[in-house]
Amino acid sequence: MAENKLQKSQNSSDEEDDDRKPDIISRYRPGHIIDHERKGQQFTFHTENRVKLQIQIHNPDIIQIRYFLEGDVQSDFSYAIDPDFQSEEVDISFIEEDRLFEISTATLSCIITKKNMLVHFFDAEGNMICEDEHGFYRRESLMKGISEIKVTKKAPKGDRYYGLGDKAYKQNLRGRAFENWNTDAYAYERGEDPLYRSVPFYAGLHQDRAYGIFLDNTYRTRFSFDRKENNISSFSAAGGVMNYYFINGPTLTEVSERFARLTGKPEMPPMWAIGYHQCRWSYYPESRVRHLASTFRKKKIPCDALYLDIDYMDEYRVFTWNNDLFPNPAEMISDLKKQGFKTIVMIDPGVKVDDNYPVYTEGRENRYFCTRPDGEMIIAPVWPSKCAFPDFTHPDVRDWWGDLYEDLLQEKHISGIWNDMNEPAVFEIEAKTFPEHVRHHFEGHPCSHKKAHNIYGMQMARASLEGIKKHNPDKRPFLLTRANFAGGQRYAALWTGDNIASWDHLKLANEQSQRLSISGYSFVGSDVGGFVEQPSPELFSRWLQLAIFHPLFRNHTMGYNVDGAAAVKKEEVELRKAQSDLDQEPWVFGEKYTDINRSIIELRYRLLNYLYTAFYNYVQHGTPIIRPLGFYDQTDKKALEENDAFMFGDHILVSPVLEKGAEEVETYLPEGKWYDFRSGDLLEGRQTHMVEAPLSEIPFFVKAGTVLPLREVMQYTQERDPELLELNVYAGSSDQTGQLYEDAEEGYNYKEGDYRLTSYNIEIRENSLTITASREGKFKPKYDTVLLNIIGLSFEPDSLTVDGKAQSLKKDDGRYTVQATPDFNKIILSR
Ligand code: GLC
C-alpha cells in the first residue's frame, strides 16, 4: 500500500516535471483595434490582444509612435531628446472610418488600420511616404523579459536609406543590416559593424520625398534596409519600448535639421577649435612638446591646438600628471598659450584601483562606481589593469566627475578635454565591454548595462562638459569624445576612432564624416593621416586636403605604441628618438610635401569664416555642415549615386582626390553653375567634368551667386586682429543670397546680441551687378577693410559705386576688386 502511494507520488512529480518548460515565450502582434481615446495631441489605440499604440503629435512634422502592452509601466524619460525641445500646439484633424483612423497635421497624415494596427504616413497631397509592412512585434519570455521589439516597414524598390550615425559604408544603406552597440573597433575595416557610437536614426527617400525615423531606444538596436531583397525594412531593439519618431521632410536636409532640433545641437565652438589640431600617442616629455610647438611656428604651419595623450598621466591615473615627464605642467601650458597653442588632454573613464589614489578612494567611498547586481564593483582592465568605472548615469557622479576637472582647467590652464575609451572599452575579453548584468542608476530608472551601454559615453561626455563649463565659465568649452549616442552632439565633438593609414580609409573618413553630419553630428572629423600604420607622403597630403573640409581637423597617429598598452617608462623617451620615422607631423615627409601641406592648412584658415558661418547655421537650425551630394538635389539620380563629392556648407562642393596616383578627378556637378575655386573657371551643372588635381591642389567648386568670405591666414586663429576680410563674389545668372556670421569667436557675449549676421543679396542684370548687405546684431568686427573680388562678370563694367559714392574700378588678374568698409550697404558695378 505504502509502496503504491510512493509510486503514485513519484509518477505525479514526473508528470509535473513534464509540464514544466525552460521558459515561457510570448509573441505579440497587434490584433483588431477595439477602443481609442484622445488627450490633447496624444491618441491611444487599444487592440483586442492588449497592444496599446500611442501617437503623440509634437509639431506638424514630428510624430512620436509608441507601443506598449496593457499593464506596462510607462516612462517618458529619454537621454536623446533635447530638454529644450518643445512640442507645439498643432491643428489636428482626426477622422474615424470603417477600416481606419486618420490623424492629420498641415503637412503629414498618419493612417492607422483597424484590423491589425498598421501605421502608414502620407504627405498633405495624399502621397504615400512610408508604410508598415507587418508593423509592430514584441517577443518576451518569463526568464528573459522583453528580448525583441520590432517594426517592419515596406521598402519599395528604389527607396534609399541614409544616416545611422557611424557606419563604415557607402551613403545609401539599402541592401544591408546594421547594429548599434558602442564598440572599441580598433583598426576597423570597411563594412565592420558596430563601431564606436550609436545613432538609431535614418532618413528614407521615397520617390523624391524624404522622411526620417528615430528609434529612441538605448538597447542594442538593429536596422535592416531590404537586406533580404524582399522590399522590407525593419528596426528593432533587444529590450525596452518601441518608441520612434516619424520626421517629415520633404527634403533630406530638412529631415536632418528636424532630427537635430529634436535631439539638440551644441553651442558655438570657440574659433580655435576649428583650426588645425596636432595630436599623437603621445607627445612627451615636456621638451618634446615645446619642440613641437616651436617647429610649427618656425615652419610657419598654422596650428591652434596640441594634445597630450594618456602618457602625460601618472601610470594612467586620470586627473594626475607624470611629474618626471612634465615637472611643471602649468608653466608649460601657459608658455604654449603665449605661442598661440591651446592644450587638450585626454581623460578616460577607467579609474585605477589604488588605495592611495584619491579619485579612486573617493569614488569607492561614495559608491560612484558601477556595480554588479549584488553590489560588488565591476573591476576590469583598460589602461591600468584594474579599473573601476564611474556610473555617469547618476547626476551626483556627473557632478563629482565634473569637479575633478577644476585643477586641469583653473590651475593648469588646459583649454580642451578629450574623452576616450568610453564605449566603455574593456581590454582582454571578447565582449570588449561590461557584462550585461552591470547596474546603472539611469537618472532614477535603475537598469542593467543592456540598457545603459550605448549612452555610457554620452553621459561621460555630459559630465565632462558640465564640469568644463562650471570651472571655465567664461570660455567656450571644447570636448572631444569617442563613444556617443543620438543627442550627444549637444555635449562634444567626435572623431571616427582608430582608423588606418590606407587609401580605403581615406574614403571611409569621407563617408563616415558625411554620414555623421547628416545624423545630427556635424562637429566631426577623422584622424588625419590614419591612426594605425603610416601614410605615404601622398596619402597624407590627400588626407589633409579632405580634412580641411571637416569641422574637426586633427592629425593623429598611434606612432610607436605598436603593442597597445605600453607603460610609461623613462627609457621610452630615448626609444622614441630611434623611432621618429613614425612621426606624422605635416613636415616629416620632406620639403616638397611640407610646402604642399602648409598651403593646404593655410587654405583651411582662409575658409574659417565660411566654416564658422556654416557652424552658426548648424547651431541655429541644425543644418548639417557637410552633406552628401544627394542632399543638395534629391531629385537628381546622379547626385544621389555620388559617394565621394560632398557639400561643405551651402555653397561649396568638394571633389576630394581619394585614389593613389590620381592627377585628375572626375566630378559630377549638380544643378546650377559652379566656379572652380582655383582658376575661377565657370562650369556647367548637371554634367560630369574631368578636372585637374595635381597633388598640391584640391578641386572644389563654389556655387555661382555665392559671396565667399576669406580670412587672413594666421599662424593661429587669434594671432592678431585681422586688417582685412576678403569677399569673393561669384557672379551668378540669377539672384542669390549668402551669409556671414561673426562674433568674438570666444565667450558668450554672442548670446546677448554681440554677433553680426550679414546677409548678402546679389542682383544680376544684363549690365549691372548689385551687392547689398544687411546686418543683424551689434558686433563690430576688428578689420577695417573689406576687399571684394568680383569673379565671372559677364559684362565689362565702367562704373562702380560703393554706398552711392563713385570709385575707380580696379582689375587684377581678370577680376575686378572693390574696397569697402565693413559696414557697406550697397555696391553697384554697371556699364
Ligand atoms: C585609443 C584612442 C586613440 C588614443 C589611444 C591612446 O586607441 O582611440 O586615439 O591615441 O587610445 O590613448
mmCIF file with all atom_site columns, N, CA, C and O and ligand atoms in Angstrom, residues 184 186 196 279-282 308-311 313 316 346 348 383 418 420-421 423 427 482 495-499 527 531 554 556-558 561 564, ligand 1:
data_model
loop_
_atom_site.group_PDB
_atom_site.id
_atom_site.type_symbol
_atom_site.label_atom_id
_atom_site.label_alt_id
_atom_site.label_comp_id
_atom_site.label_asym_id
_atom_site.label_entity_id
_atom_site.label_seq_id
_atom_site.pdbx_PDB_ins_code
_atom_site.Cartn_x
_atom_site.Cartn_y
_atom_site.Cartn_z
_atom_site.occupancy
_atom_site.B_iso_or_equiv
_atom_site.pdbx_formal_charge
_atom_site.auth_seq_id
_atom_site.auth_comp_id
_atom_site.auth_asym_id
_atom_site.auth_atom_id
_atom_site.pdbx_PDB_model_num
ATOM   1   N N  . ASP A 1 184 ? 34.632 49.422 -29.130 1.00 0.00 ? 184 ASP A N  1
ATOM   2   C CA . ASP A 1 184 ? 36.020 49.832 -29.361 1.00 0.00 ? 184 ASP A CA 1
ATOM   3   C C  . ASP A 1 184 ? 36.493 49.053 -30.589 1.00 0.00 ? 184 ASP A C  1
ATOM   4   O O  . ASP A 1 184 ? 36.855 47.888 -30.498 1.00 0.00 ? 184 ASP A O  1
ATOM   5   N N  . TYR A 1 186 ? 39.105 49.140 -32.771 1.00 0.00 ? 186 TYR A N  1
ATOM   6   C CA . TYR A 1 186 ? 40.472 49.441 -33.196 1.00 0.00 ? 186 TYR A CA 1
ATOM   7   C C  . TYR A 1 186 ? 40.753 48.866 -34.588 1.00 0.00 ? 186 TYR A C  1
ATOM   8   O O  . TYR A 1 186 ? 40.468 47.707 -34.842 1.00 0.00 ? 186 TYR A O  1
ATOM   9   N N  . TYR A 1 196 ? 31.999 52.716 -32.894 1.00 0.00 ? 196 TYR A N  1
ATOM   10  C CA . TYR A 1 196 ? 32.096 53.332 -31.561 1.00 0.00 ? 196 TYR A CA 1
ATOM   11  C C  . TYR A 1 196 ? 30.824 53.990 -31.031 1.00 0.00 ? 196 TYR A C  1
ATOM   12  O O  . TYR A 1 196 ? 30.739 54.328 -29.874 1.00 0.00 ? 196 TYR A O  1
ATOM   13  N N  . CYS A 1 279 ? 47.977 66.059 -32.902 1.00 0.00 ? 279 CYS A N  1
ATOM   14  C CA . CYS A 1 279 ? 47.900 65.061 -31.838 1.00 0.00 ? 279 CYS A CA 1
ATOM   15  C C  . CYS A 1 279 ? 48.821 63.905 -32.171 1.00 0.00 ? 279 CYS A C  1
ATOM   16  O O  . CYS A 1 279 ? 49.250 63.752 -33.312 1.00 0.00 ? 279 CYS A O  1
ATOM   17  N N  . ARG A 1 280 ? 49.167 63.109 -31.220 1.00 0.00 ? 280 ARG A N  1
ATOM   18  C CA . ARG A 1 280 ? 49.751 61.789 -31.429 1.00 0.00 ? 280 ARG A CA 1
ATOM   19  C C  . ARG A 1 280 ? 49.711 61.074 -30.104 1.00 0.00 ? 280 ARG A C  1
ATOM   20  O O  . ARG A 1 280 ? 49.509 61.672 -29.053 1.00 0.00 ? 280 ARG A O  1
ATOM   21  N N  . TRP A 1 281 ? 49.895 59.782 -30.183 1.00 0.00 ? 281 TRP A N  1
ATOM   22  C CA . TRP A 1 281 ? 50.009 58.978 -28.983 1.00 0.00 ? 281 TRP A CA 1
ATOM   23  C C  . TRP A 1 281 ? 51.483 58.699 -28.803 1.00 0.00 ? 281 TRP A C  1
ATOM   24  O O  . TRP A 1 281 ? 52.008 57.856 -29.523 1.00 0.00 ? 281 TRP A O  1
ATOM   25  N N  . SER A 1 282 ? 52.193 59.336 -27.949 1.00 0.00 ? 282 SER A N  1
ATOM   26  C CA . SER A 1 282 ? 51.888 60.532 -27.181 1.00 0.00 ? 282 SER A CA 1
ATOM   27  C C  . SER A 1 282 ? 53.080 61.469 -27.292 1.00 0.00 ? 282 SER A C  1
ATOM   28  O O  . SER A 1 282 ? 54.199 61.016 -27.454 1.00 0.00 ? 282 SER A O  1
ATOM   29  N N  . LEU A 1 308 ? 47.786 66.140 -25.439 1.00 0.00 ? 308 LEU A N  1
ATOM   30  C CA . LEU A 1 308 ? 48.556 65.200 -24.634 1.00 0.00 ? 308 LEU A CA 1
ATOM   31  C C  . LEU A 1 308 ? 47.717 63.940 -24.470 1.00 0.00 ? 308 LEU A C  1
ATOM   32  O O  . LEU A 1 308 ? 46.640 63.959 -23.872 1.00 0.00 ? 308 LEU A O  1
ATOM   33  N N  . ASP A 1 309 ? 48.201 62.864 -25.034 1.00 0.00 ? 309 ASP A N  1
ATOM   34  C CA . ASP A 1 309 ? 47.529 61.564 -24.940 1.00 0.00 ? 309 ASP A CA 1
ATOM   35  C C  . ASP A 1 309 ? 47.900 60.920 -23.592 1.00 0.00 ? 309 ASP A C  1
ATOM   36  O O  . ASP A 1 309 ? 48.672 61.505 -22.819 1.00 0.00 ? 309 ASP A O  1
ATOM   37  N N  . ILE A 1 310 ? 47.424 59.707 -23.342 1.00 0.00 ? 310 ILE A N  1
ATOM   38  C CA . ILE A 1 310 ? 47.473 59.098 -22.000 1.00 0.00 ? 310 ILE A CA 1
ATOM   39  C C  . ILE A 1 310 ? 48.787 59.150 -21.232 1.00 0.00 ? 310 ILE A C  1
ATOM   40  O O  . ILE A 1 310 ? 48.772 59.088 -20.013 1.00 0.00 ? 310 ILE A O  1
ATOM   41  N N  . ASP A 1 311 ? 49.909 59.248 -21.928 1.00 0.00 ? 311 ASP A N  1
ATOM   42  C CA . ASP A 1 311 ? 51.180 59.138 -21.213 1.00 0.00 ? 311 ASP A CA 1
ATOM   43  C C  . ASP A 1 311 ? 51.531 60.338 -20.338 1.00 0.00 ? 311 ASP A C  1
ATOM   44  O O  . ASP A 1 311 ? 52.493 60.276 -19.588 1.00 0.00 ? 311 ASP A O  1
ATOM   45  N N  . MET A 1 313 ? 49.812 61.180 -17.973 1.00 0.00 ? 313 MET A N  1
ATOM   46  C CA . MET A 1 313 ? 49.302 60.857 -16.629 1.00 0.00 ? 313 MET A CA 1
ATOM   47  C C  . MET A 1 313 ? 50.329 60.024 -15.859 1.00 0.00 ? 313 MET A C  1
ATOM   48  O O  . MET A 1 313 ? 51.222 59.425 -16.442 1.00 0.00 ? 313 MET A O  1
ATOM   49  N N  . TYR A 1 316 ? 48.679 56.186 -15.911 1.00 0.00 ? 316 TYR A N  1
ATOM   50  C CA . TYR A 1 316 ? 47.296 56.155 -16.423 1.00 0.00 ? 316 TYR A CA 1
ATOM   51  C C  . TYR A 1 316 ? 46.239 56.448 -15.348 1.00 0.00 ? 316 TYR A C  1
ATOM   52  O O  . TYR A 1 316 ? 45.083 56.035 -15.468 1.00 0.00 ? 316 TYR A O  1
ATOM   53  N N  . MET A 1 346 ? 43.825 64.144 -22.519 1.00 0.00 ? 346 MET A N  1
ATOM   54  C CA . MET A 1 346 ? 42.911 63.014 -22.518 1.00 0.00 ? 346 MET A CA 1
ATOM   55  C C  . MET A 1 346 ? 42.470 62.653 -21.101 1.00 0.00 ? 346 MET A C  1
ATOM   56  O O  . MET A 1 346 ? 43.272 62.682 -20.167 1.00 0.00 ? 346 MET A O  1
ATOM   57  N N  . ASP A 1 348 ? 40.235 59.332 -19.553 1.00 0.00 ? 348 ASP A N  1
ATOM   58  C CA . ASP A 1 348 ? 39.493 58.093 -19.813 1.00 0.00 ? 348 ASP A CA 1
ATOM   59  C C  . ASP A 1 348 ? 38.522 57.828 -18.669 1.00 0.00 ? 348 ASP A C  1
ATOM   60  O O  . ASP A 1 348 ? 38.710 58.344 -17.568 1.00 0.00 ? 348 ASP A O  1
ATOM   61  N N  . TRP A 1 383 ? 43.501 50.797 -19.517 1.00 0.00 ? 383 TRP A N  1
ATOM   62  C CA . TRP A 1 383 ? 44.927 51.166 -19.456 1.00 0.00 ? 383 TRP A CA 1
ATOM   63  C C  . TRP A 1 383 ? 45.535 50.667 -18.156 1.00 0.00 ? 383 TRP A C  1
ATOM   64  O O  . TRP A 1 383 ? 46.444 49.850 -18.204 1.00 0.00 ? 383 TRP A O  1
ATOM   65  N N  . TRP A 1 418 ? 39.651 65.600 -23.909 1.00 0.00 ? 418 TRP A N  1
ATOM   66  C CA . TRP A 1 418 ? 39.466 64.525 -24.882 1.00 0.00 ? 418 TRP A CA 1
ATOM   67  C C  . TRP A 1 418 ? 39.065 63.270 -24.101 1.00 0.00 ? 418 TRP A C  1
ATOM   68  O O  . TRP A 1 418 ? 39.872 62.743 -23.345 1.00 0.00 ? 418 TRP A O  1
ATOM   69  N N  . ASP A 1 420 ? 38.040 59.389 -24.037 1.00 0.00 ? 420 ASP A N  1
ATOM   70  C CA . ASP A 1 420 ? 38.280 58.233 -24.909 1.00 0.00 ? 420 ASP A CA 1
ATOM   71  C C  . ASP A 1 420 ? 37.802 56.969 -24.188 1.00 0.00 ? 420 ASP A C  1
ATOM   72  O O  . ASP A 1 420 ? 37.479 57.018 -23.002 1.00 0.00 ? 420 ASP A O  1
ATOM   73  N N  . MET A 1 421 ? 37.789 55.855 -24.879 1.00 0.00 ? 421 MET A N  1
ATOM   74  C CA . MET A 1 421 ? 37.533 54.527 -24.300 1.00 0.00 ? 421 MET A CA 1
ATOM   75  C C  . MET A 1 421 ? 36.177 54.454 -23.580 1.00 0.00 ? 421 MET A C  1
ATOM   76  O O  . MET A 1 421 ? 35.978 53.630 -22.700 1.00 0.00 ? 421 MET A O  1
ATOM   77  N N  . GLU A 1 423 ? 33.187 53.565 -24.525 1.00 0.00 ? 423 GLU A N  1
ATOM   78  C CA . GLU A 1 423 ? 32.077 52.736 -25.086 1.00 0.00 ? 423 GLU A CA 1
ATOM   79  C C  . GLU A 1 423 ? 31.283 52.045 -23.984 1.00 0.00 ? 423 GLU A C  1
ATOM   80  O O  . GLU A 1 423 ? 30.085 51.844 -24.209 1.00 0.00 ? 423 GLU A O  1
ATOM   81  N N  . PHE A 1 427 ? 39.641 45.867 -22.052 1.00 0.00 ? 427 PHE A N  1
ATOM   82  C CA . PHE A 1 427 ? 40.654 45.067 -22.757 1.00 0.00 ? 427 PHE A CA 1
ATOM   83  C C  . PHE A 1 427 ? 40.499 43.593 -22.408 1.00 0.00 ? 427 PHE A C  1
ATOM   84  O O  . PHE A 1 427 ? 39.866 43.232 -21.417 1.00 0.00 ? 427 PHE A O  1
ATOM   85  N N  . ARG A 1 482 ? 34.884 59.811 -27.967 1.00 0.00 ? 482 ARG A N  1
ATOM   86  C CA . ARG A 1 482 ? 34.896 58.733 -28.955 1.00 0.00 ? 482 ARG A CA 1
ATOM   87  C C  . ARG A 1 482 ? 33.517 58.067 -29.025 1.00 0.00 ? 482 ARG A C  1
ATOM   88  O O  . ARG A 1 482 ? 32.925 57.985 -30.082 1.00 0.00 ? 482 ARG A O  1
ATOM   89  N N  . TRP A 1 495 ? 35.535 62.147 -33.138 1.00 0.00 ? 495 TRP A N  1
ATOM   90  C CA . TRP A 1 495 ? 36.363 61.706 -34.259 1.00 0.00 ? 495 TRP A CA 1
ATOM   91  C C  . TRP A 1 495 ? 36.042 60.244 -34.513 1.00 0.00 ? 495 TRP A C  1
ATOM   92  O O  . TRP A 1 495 ? 35.486 59.574 -33.650 1.00 0.00 ? 495 TRP A O  1
ATOM   93  N N  . THR A 1 496 ? 36.390 59.774 -35.700 1.00 0.00 ? 496 THR A N  1
ATOM   94  C CA . THR A 1 496 ? 35.878 58.471 -36.119 1.00 0.00 ? 496 THR A CA 1
ATOM   95  C C  . THR A 1 496 ? 36.692 57.288 -35.585 1.00 0.00 ? 496 THR A C  1
ATOM   96  O O  . THR A 1 496 ? 36.536 56.175 -36.076 1.00 0.00 ? 496 THR A O  1
ATOM   97  N N  . GLY A 1 497 ? 37.537 57.517 -34.579 1.00 0.00 ? 497 GLY A N  1
ATOM   98  C CA . GLY A 1 497 ? 38.195 56.406 -33.902 1.00 0.00 ? 497 GLY A CA 1
ATOM   99  C C  . GLY A 1 497 ? 39.467 55.939 -34.602 1.00 0.00 ? 497 GLY A C  1
ATOM   100 O O  . GLY A 1 497 ? 40.043 56.642 -35.438 1.00 0.00 ? 497 GLY A O  1
ATOM   101 N N  . ASP A 1 498 ? 39.858 54.715 -34.244 1.00 0.00 ? 498 ASP A N  1
ATOM   102 C CA . ASP A 1 498 ? 41.181 54.207 -34.645 1.00 0.00 ? 498 ASP A CA 1
ATOM   103 C C  . ASP A 1 498 ? 41.177 53.687 -36.073 1.00 0.00 ? 498 ASP A C  1
ATOM   104 O O  . ASP A 1 498 ? 41.095 52.480 -36.320 1.00 0.00 ? 498 ASP A O  1
ATOM   105 N N  . ASN A 1 499 ? 41.316 54.587 -37.011 1.00 0.00 ? 499 ASN A N  1
ATOM   106 C CA . ASN A 1 499 ? 41.330 54.225 -38.431 1.00 0.00 ? 499 ASN A CA 1
ATOM   107 C C  . ASN A 1 499 ? 42.739 53.793 -38.855 1.00 0.00 ? 499 ASN A C  1
ATOM   108 O O  . ASN A 1 499 ? 43.659 53.719 -38.043 1.00 0.00 ? 499 ASN A O  1
ATOM   109 N N  . ASP A 1 527 ? 41.003 60.850 -37.820 1.00 0.00 ? 527 ASP A N  1
ATOM   110 C CA . ASP A 1 527 ? 42.431 61.005 -37.530 1.00 0.00 ? 527 ASP A CA 1
ATOM   111 C C  . ASP A 1 527 ? 43.133 61.219 -38.865 1.00 0.00 ? 527 ASP A C  1
ATOM   112 O O  . ASP A 1 527 ? 43.295 60.276 -39.648 1.00 0.00 ? 527 ASP A O  1
ATOM   113 N N  . PHE A 1 531 ? 45.402 56.530 -38.046 1.00 0.00 ? 531 PHE A N  1
ATOM   114 C CA . PHE A 1 531 ? 45.908 56.283 -36.683 1.00 0.00 ? 531 PHE A CA 1
ATOM   115 C C  . PHE A 1 531 ? 46.871 55.091 -36.674 1.00 0.00 ? 531 PHE A C  1
ATOM   116 O O  . PHE A 1 531 ? 47.961 55.155 -36.131 1.00 0.00 ? 531 PHE A O  1
ATOM   117 N N  . ARG A 1 554 ? 42.013 67.274 -37.249 1.00 0.00 ? 554 ARG A N  1
ATOM   118 C CA . ARG A 1 554 ? 43.044 66.835 -36.307 1.00 0.00 ? 554 ARG A CA 1
ATOM   119 C C  . ARG A 1 554 ? 43.909 65.724 -36.891 1.00 0.00 ? 554 ARG A C  1
ATOM   120 O O  . ARG A 1 554 ? 43.397 64.685 -37.321 1.00 0.00 ? 554 ARG A O  1
ATOM   121 N N  . HIS A 1 556 ? 46.325 62.756 -36.161 1.00 0.00 ? 556 HIS A N  1
ATOM   122 C CA . HIS A 1 556 ? 46.602 61.881 -35.013 1.00 0.00 ? 556 HIS A CA 1
ATOM   123 C C  . HIS A 1 556 ? 47.146 60.544 -35.492 1.00 0.00 ? 556 HIS A C  1
ATOM   124 O O  . HIS A 1 556 ? 46.728 60.028 -36.517 1.00 0.00 ? 556 HIS A O  1
ATOM   125 N N  . THR A 1 557 ? 48.087 60.008 -34.736 1.00 0.00 ? 557 THR A N  1
ATOM   126 C CA . THR A 1 557 ? 48.643 58.697 -35.066 1.00 0.00 ? 557 THR A CA 1
ATOM   127 C C  . THR A 1 557 ? 49.008 57.969 -33.782 1.00 0.00 ? 557 THR A C  1
ATOM   128 O O  . THR A 1 557 ? 49.283 58.602 -32.763 1.00 0.00 ? 557 THR A O  1
ATOM   129 N N  . MET A 1 558 ? 49.024 56.637 -33.863 1.00 0.00 ? 558 MET A N  1
ATOM   130 C CA . MET A 1 558 ? 49.424 55.893 -32.672 1.00 0.00 ? 558 MET A CA 1
ATOM   131 C C  . MET A 1 558 ? 50.948 55.812 -32.567 1.00 0.00 ? 558 MET A C  1
ATOM   132 O O  . MET A 1 558 ? 51.486 55.327 -31.578 1.00 0.00 ? 558 MET A O  1
ATOM   133 N N  . ASN A 1 561 ? 53.463 53.228 -30.441 1.00 0.00 ? 561 ASN A N  1
ATOM   134 C CA . ASN A 1 561 ? 52.789 52.418 -29.408 1.00 0.00 ? 561 ASN A CA 1
ATOM   135 C C  . ASN A 1 561 ? 52.231 51.162 -30.044 1.00 0.00 ? 561 ASN A C  1
ATOM   136 O O  . ASN A 1 561 ? 51.047 50.877 -29.968 1.00 0.00 ? 561 ASN A O  1
ATOM   137 N N  . GLY A 1 564 ? 50.014 48.459 -28.155 1.00 0.00 ? 564 GLY A N  1
ATOM   138 C CA . GLY A 1 564 ? 48.873 48.867 -27.330 1.00 0.00 ? 564 GLY A CA 1
ATOM   139 C C  . GLY A 1 564 ? 49.245 49.545 -26.038 1.00 0.00 ? 564 GLY A C  1
ATOM   140 O O  . GLY A 1 564 ? 49.560 50.726 -26.014 1.00 0.00 ? 564 GLY A O  1
HETATM 141 C C1 . GLC B 2 .   ? 42.601 54.836 -28.220 1.00 0.00 ? 1   GLC B C1 1
HETATM 142 C C2 . GLC B 2 .   ? 42.185 56.096 -28.942 1.00 0.00 ? 1   GLC B C2 1
HETATM 143 C C3 . GLC B 2 .   ? 43.385 56.756 -29.560 1.00 0.00 ? 1   GLC B C3 1
HETATM 144 C C4 . GLC B 2 .   ? 44.417 57.038 -28.474 1.00 0.00 ? 1   GLC B C4 1
HETATM 145 C C5 . GLC B 2 .   ? 44.790 55.765 -27.753 1.00 0.00 ? 1   GLC B C5 1
HETATM 146 C C6 . GLC B 2 .   ? 45.695 56.014 -26.565 1.00 0.00 ? 1   GLC B C6 1
HETATM 147 O O1 . GLC B 2 .   ? 43.061 53.889 -29.111 1.00 0.00 ? 1   GLC B O1 1
HETATM 148 O O2 . GLC B 2 .   ? 41.202 55.837 -29.887 1.00 0.00 ? 1   GLC B O2 1
HETATM 149 O O3 . GLC B 2 .   ? 43.024 57.920 -30.229 1.00 0.00 ? 1   GLC B O3 1
HETATM 150 O O4 . GLC B 2 .   ? 45.561 57.611 -29.031 1.00 0.00 ? 1   GLC B O4 1
HETATM 151 O O5 . GLC B 2 .   ? 43.622 55.127 -27.275 1.00 0.00 ? 1   GLC B O5 1
HETATM 152 O O6 . GLC B 2 .   ? 45.104 56.833 -25.639 1.00 0.00 ? 1   GLC B O6 1
#
